[in-house]
Amino acid sequence: NPHVELIEDLIACEDGHANQKPLYVLLLDQVQRRQCWIADRDYSTMEFMFGIKEQKAYFIIRQHGTVKGKLVGRRRRVGKTDTGTVYEQSIQLTNDDGEIFTMRRITVELNTKTRDGDTEIHLLTNLPKKVGACRIAEAYRRRWTIETAFAKLTQDLRCELNTLGYPKAALFSFCVAVVMYNALSTVI
């Protein structure tokens, strides 16, 4: 829950070297109607975005370079934020079943490059037009990231075991650390 920085659910996988993307579809069971999911580009998959749409929920997801779509109409400048100039344009994505999903593509031309050297970022969203593009860009910028939680879990709560020989023990240790993280988050 980003408002209180609590981990409400997790998907455990014993394979520490597994690609996490196939696990994202398991998150779709957690999506509730009218929720808005804010996620980084790793979650920018057709299956995940189309799945959120099916649940009648919303998303703001940074577009991954591998996600290609058809830009529709012209790109319009809609304002500025603290981090750059904001533009909006429609984009159509097509899934493997041929279903077309038209959504908004918010582009922020950044004042300062990202640590990866990017000069702009693209956000995909299915939020209604009444939610302005600058507000969407700010929501993404201020998002609570799971990486923040993982850093605290790893550094402060030492959730990683030194051995990889016992996956169930590693998952148990991690889950205990998540409980402690949540307990500390509610007190602090």
mmCIF file of C-alpha atoms in Angstrom:
data_model
loop_
_atom_site.group_PDB
_atom_site.id
_atom_site.type_symbol
_atom_site.label_atom_id
_atom_site.label_comp_id
_atom_site.label_asym_id
_atom_site.label_seq_id
_atom_site.Cartn_x
_atom_site.Cartn_y
_atom_site.Cartn_z
ATOM 1 C CA ASN A 1 0.000 0.000 0.000
ATOM 2 C CA PRO A 2 1.870 3.107 -1.180
ATOM 3 C CA HIS A 3 0.065 5.518 1.162
ATOM 4 C CA VAL A 4 1.405 3.849 4.288
ATOM 5 C CA GLU A 5 4.338 2.023 2.672
ATOM 6 C CA LEU A 6 3.143 -1.415 3.713
ATOM 7 C CA ILE A 7 3.662 -4.661 1.842
ATOM 8 C CA GLU A 8 0.181 -6.173 1.705
ATOM 9 C CA ASP A 9 0.924 -9.256 -0.335
ATOM 10 C CA LEU A 10 3.797 -11.050 -2.000
ATOM 11 C CA ILE A 11 4.327 -13.808 -4.484
ATOM 12 C CA ALA A 12 6.985 -16.229 -3.297
ATOM 13 C CA CYS A 13 9.098 -18.179 -5.762
ATOM 14 C CA GLU A 14 11.732 -20.676 -4.632
ATOM 15 C CA ASP A 15 13.851 -20.181 -7.750
ATOM 16 C CA GLY A 16 16.097 -17.253 -6.824
ATOM 17 C CA HIS A 17 17.230 -16.939 -10.442
ATOM 18 C CA ALA A 18 13.751 -16.978 -12.009
ATOM 19 C CA ASN A 19 12.698 -14.217 -14.360
ATOM 20 C CA GLN A 20 10.154 -12.158 -12.445
ATOM 21 C CA LYS A 21 8.072 -11.086 -15.467
ATOM 22 C CA PRO A 22 6.085 -14.348 -15.745
ATOM 23 C CA LEU A 23 5.074 -13.826 -12.098
ATOM 24 C CA TYR A 24 3.433 -10.452 -12.827
ATOM 25 C CA VAL A 25 0.264 -12.052 -14.161
ATOM 26 C CA LEU A 26 -0.218 -13.583 -10.698
ATOM 27 C CA LEU A 27 -0.579 -10.017 -9.417
ATOM 28 C CA LEU A 28 -3.713 -9.610 -11.511
ATOM 29 C CA ASP A 29 -5.629 -11.609 -8.882
ATOM 30 C CA GLN A 30 -4.893 -8.725 -6.479
ATOM 31 C CA VAL A 31 -6.159 -5.965 -8.778
ATOM 32 C CA GLN A 32 -9.444 -4.471 -7.623
ATOM 33 C CA ARG A 33 -11.903 -2.420 -9.626
ATOM 34 C CA ARG A 34 -11.029 1.317 -9.804
ATOM 35 C CA GLN A 35 -7.577 0.892 -8.211
ATOM 36 C CA CYS A 36 -4.653 2.650 -9.842
ATOM 37 C CA TRP A 37 -1.422 0.669 -10.080
ATOM 38 C CA ILE A 38 1.769 2.684 -10.507
ATOM 39 C CA ALA A 39 4.711 0.643 -11.723
ATOM 40 C CA ASP A 40 8.111 0.883 -13.351
ATOM 41 C CA ARG A 41 8.920 -0.314 -16.849
ATOM 42 C CA ASP A 42 9.491 -3.936 -15.839
ATOM 43 C CA TYR A 43 5.705 -4.184 -15.503
ATOM 44 C CA SER A 44 5.201 -2.764 -18.984
ATOM 45 C CA THR A 45 3.940 -5.978 -20.549
ATOM 46 C CA MET A 46 0.886 -6.439 -22.751
ATOM 47 C CA GLU A 47 -0.476 -9.183 -20.523
ATOM 48 C CA PHE A 48 -0.222 -7.080 -17.370
ATOM 49 C CA MET A 49 -1.701 -3.888 -18.838
ATOM 50 C CA PHE A 50 -4.519 -5.694 -20.674
ATOM 51 C CA GLY A 51 -5.176 -7.663 -17.454
ATOM 52 C CA ILE A 52 -5.560 -4.498 -15.391
ATOM 53 C CA LYS A 53 -7.954 -3.131 -18.016
ATOM 54 C CA GLU A 54 -10.009 -6.349 -17.806
ATOM 55 C CA GLN A 55 -10.324 -5.836 -14.041
ATOM 56 C CA LYS A 56 -11.726 -2.341 -14.750
ATOM 57 C CA ALA A 57 -8.814 -0.788 -12.922
ATOM 58 C CA TYR A 58 -6.219 1.803 -13.906
ATOM 59 C CA PHE A 59 -2.464 2.003 -14.259
ATOM 60 C CA ILE A 60 0.447 4.370 -14.724
ATOM 61 C CA ILE A 61 3.352 2.308 -16.039
ATOM 62 C CA ARG A 62 6.600 3.533 -17.522
ATOM 63 C CA GLN A 63 6.860 2.269 -21.086
ATOM 64 C CA HIS A 64 9.566 -0.333 -21.647
ATOM 65 C CA GLY A 65 11.550 -0.002 -24.866
ATOM 66 C CA THR A 66 10.322 -3.406 -26.036
ATOM 67 C CA VAL A 67 6.664 -2.313 -25.886
ATOM 68 C CA LYS A 68 5.854 -0.989 -29.323
ATOM 69 C CA GLY A 69 2.589 0.575 -30.313
ATOM 70 C CA LYS A 70 1.058 2.843 -32.904
ATOM 71 C CA LEU A 71 1.118 6.520 -31.956
ATOM 72 C CA VAL A 72 -2.199 8.203 -32.761
ATOM 73 C CA GLY A 73 -2.665 11.898 -33.413
ATOM 74 C CA ARG A 74 -0.088 14.508 -32.638
ATOM 75 C CA ARG A 75 1.866 14.963 -29.451
ATOM 76 C CA ARG A 76 0.617 17.974 -27.461
ATOM 77 C CA ARG A 77 2.539 20.000 -24.887
ATOM 78 C CA VAL A 78 0.366 20.102 -21.766
ATOM 79 C CA GLY A 79 2.551 21.722 -19.119
ATOM 80 C CA LYS A 80 5.600 21.553 -16.896
ATOM 81 C CA THR A 81 6.505 19.782 -13.685
ATOM 82 C CA ASP A 82 9.532 20.141 -11.426
ATOM 83 C CA THR A 83 11.320 17.510 -13.520
ATOM 84 C CA GLY A 84 10.526 18.622 -17.066
ATOM 85 C CA THR A 85 8.087 19.453 -19.841
ATOM 86 C CA VAL A 86 5.042 17.190 -20.174
ATOM 87 C CA TYR A 87 3.483 16.054 -23.457
ATOM 88 C CA GLU A 88 0.541 13.783 -24.205
ATOM 89 C CA GLN A 89 -0.401 11.598 -27.152
ATOM 90 C CA SER A 90 -2.580 8.538 -27.688
ATOM 91 C CA ILE A 91 -1.045 5.160 -28.388
ATOM 92 C CA GLN A 92 -2.606 1.885 -29.519
ATOM 93 C CA LEU A 93 -1.230 -1.430 -28.306
ATOM 94 C CA THR A 94 -2.264 -4.758 -29.782
ATOM 95 C CA ASN A 95 -2.073 -8.009 -27.818
ATOM 96 C CA ASP A 96 -1.470 -11.504 -29.210
ATOM 97 C CA ASP A 97 -5.241 -11.994 -29.668
ATOM 98 C CA GLY A 98 -5.416 -8.924 -31.916
ATOM 99 C CA GLU A 99 -7.276 -6.850 -29.330
ATOM 100 C CA ILE A 100 -6.451 -3.142 -29.615
ATOM 101 C CA PHE A 101 -6.100 -1.051 -26.460
ATOM 102 C CA THR A 102 -5.951 2.722 -26.949
ATOM 103 C CA MET A 103 -4.443 4.547 -24.014
ATOM 104 C CA ARG A 104 -2.639 7.746 -23.162
ATOM 105 C CA ARG A 105 1.122 8.132 -23.494
ATOM 106 C CA ILE A 106 2.533 10.828 -21.245
ATOM 107 C CA THR A 107 6.058 11.944 -22.143
ATOM 108 C CA VAL A 108 8.250 13.932 -19.788
ATOM 109 C CA GLU A 109 11.219 15.635 -21.428
ATOM 110 C CA LEU A 110 13.505 15.705 -18.417
ATOM 111 C CA ASN A 111 15.454 18.704 -17.167
ATOM 112 C CA THR A 112 18.133 16.300 -15.931
ATOM 113 C CA LYS A 113 19.060 12.925 -17.423
ATOM 114 C CA THR A 114 18.208 9.779 -15.481
ATOM 115 C CA ARG A 115 21.032 7.679 -14.048
ATOM 116 C CA ASP A 116 20.649 5.537 -17.207
ATOM 117 C CA GLY A 117 21.143 8.614 -19.400
ATOM 118 C CA ASP A 118 17.520 8.925 -20.534
ATOM 119 C CA THR A 119 16.453 12.436 -21.517
ATOM 120 C CA GLU A 120 12.751 11.591 -21.536
ATOM 121 C CA ILE A 121 10.432 8.994 -20.080
ATOM 122 C CA HIS A 122 7.143 7.694 -21.437
ATOM 123 C CA LEU A 123 4.280 6.730 -19.149
ATOM 124 C CA LEU A 124 1.390 4.601 -20.335
ATOM 125 C CA THR A 125 -1.961 5.081 -18.620
ATOM 126 C CA ASN A 126 -5.608 4.272 -19.031
ATOM 127 C CA LEU A 127 -6.716 6.927 -16.544
ATOM 128 C CA PRO A 128 -9.539 9.140 -17.819
ATOM 129 C CA LYS A 129 -8.759 12.536 -19.381
ATOM 130 C CA LYS A 130 -10.061 14.326 -16.288
ATOM 131 C CA VAL A 131 -6.832 13.210 -14.584
ATOM 132 C CA GLY A 132 -4.321 15.619 -16.085
ATOM 133 C CA ALA A 133 -1.042 14.521 -17.631
ATOM 134 C CA CYS A 134 1.039 16.643 -15.224
ATOM 135 C CA ARG A 135 -0.720 15.044 -12.269
ATOM 136 C CA ILE A 136 0.003 11.599 -13.722
ATOM 137 C CA ALA A 137 3.690 12.475 -14.214
ATOM 138 C CA GLU A 138 3.918 13.726 -10.620
ATOM 139 C CA ALA A 139 2.188 10.604 -9.264
ATOM 140 C CA TYR A 140 4.735 8.440 -11.059
ATOM 141 C CA ARG A 141 7.650 10.551 -9.804
ATOM 142 C CA ARG A 142 6.454 10.363 -6.198
ATOM 143 C CA ARG A 143 5.576 6.679 -6.262
ATOM 144 C CA TRP A 144 6.629 4.433 -3.432
ATOM 145 C CA THR A 145 8.863 1.805 -4.936
ATOM 146 C CA ILE A 146 9.296 -1.768 -3.899
ATOM 147 C CA GLU A 147 13.027 -1.136 -4.327
ATOM 148 C CA THR A 148 12.816 1.232 -1.337
ATOM 149 C CA ALA A 149 11.279 -1.549 0.721
ATOM 150 C CA PHE A 150 13.828 -4.107 -0.534
ATOM 151 C CA ALA A 151 16.706 -1.824 0.432
ATOM 152 C CA LYS A 152 15.348 -1.567 3.982
ATOM 153 C CA LEU A 153 14.650 -5.308 4.107
ATOM 154 C CA THR A 154 18.169 -6.140 2.945
ATOM 155 C CA GLN A 155 20.188 -3.520 4.807
ATOM 156 C CA ASP A 156 18.237 -2.974 8.017
ATOM 157 C CA LEU A 157 16.504 -6.309 8.535
ATOM 158 C CA ARG A 158 19.082 -8.583 6.876
ATOM 159 C CA CYS A 159 16.449 -10.664 5.097
ATOM 160 C CA GLU A 160 18.892 -12.551 2.865
ATOM 161 C CA LEU A 161 20.371 -15.826 4.031
ATOM 162 C CA ASN A 162 24.026 -16.527 3.279
ATOM 163 C CA THR A 163 23.181 -19.912 1.806
ATOM 164 C CA LEU A 164 21.185 -20.665 -1.323
ATOM 165 C CA GLY A 165 20.832 -24.336 -0.373
ATOM 166 C CA TYR A 166 17.517 -23.968 1.439
ATOM 167 C CA PRO A 167 14.978 -22.049 -0.675
ATOM 168 C CA LYS A 168 12.078 -22.628 1.732
ATOM 169 C CA ALA A 169 14.167 -21.293 4.631
ATOM 170 C CA ALA A 170 15.178 -18.259 2.559
ATOM 171 C CA LEU A 171 11.532 -17.530 1.737
ATOM 172 C CA PHE A 172 10.540 -17.955 5.390
ATOM 173 C CA SER A 173 13.330 -15.588 6.478
ATOM 174 C CA PHE A 174 12.252 -13.060 3.866
ATOM 175 C CA CYS A 175 8.595 -13.258 4.946
ATOM 176 C CA VAL A 176 9.561 -12.734 8.611
ATOM 177 C CA ALA A 177 11.549 -9.667 7.523
ATOM 178 C CA VAL A 178 8.465 -8.380 5.625
ATOM 179 C CA VAL A 179 6.364 -8.735 8.798
ATOM 180 C CA MET A 180 9.002 -6.821 10.747
ATOM 181 C CA TYR A 181 9.223 -4.171 7.998
ATOM 182 C CA ASN A 182 5.449 -3.655 8.173
ATOM 183 C CA ALA A 183 5.516 -3.519 11.961
ATOM 184 C CA LEU A 184 8.239 -0.874 11.899
ATOM 185 C CA SER A 185 6.447 1.076 9.153
ATOM 186 C CA THR A 186 3.310 1.353 11.266
ATOM 187 C CA VAL A 187 5.197 2.547 14.360
ATOM 188 C CA ILE A 188 7.634 4.993 12.771
#
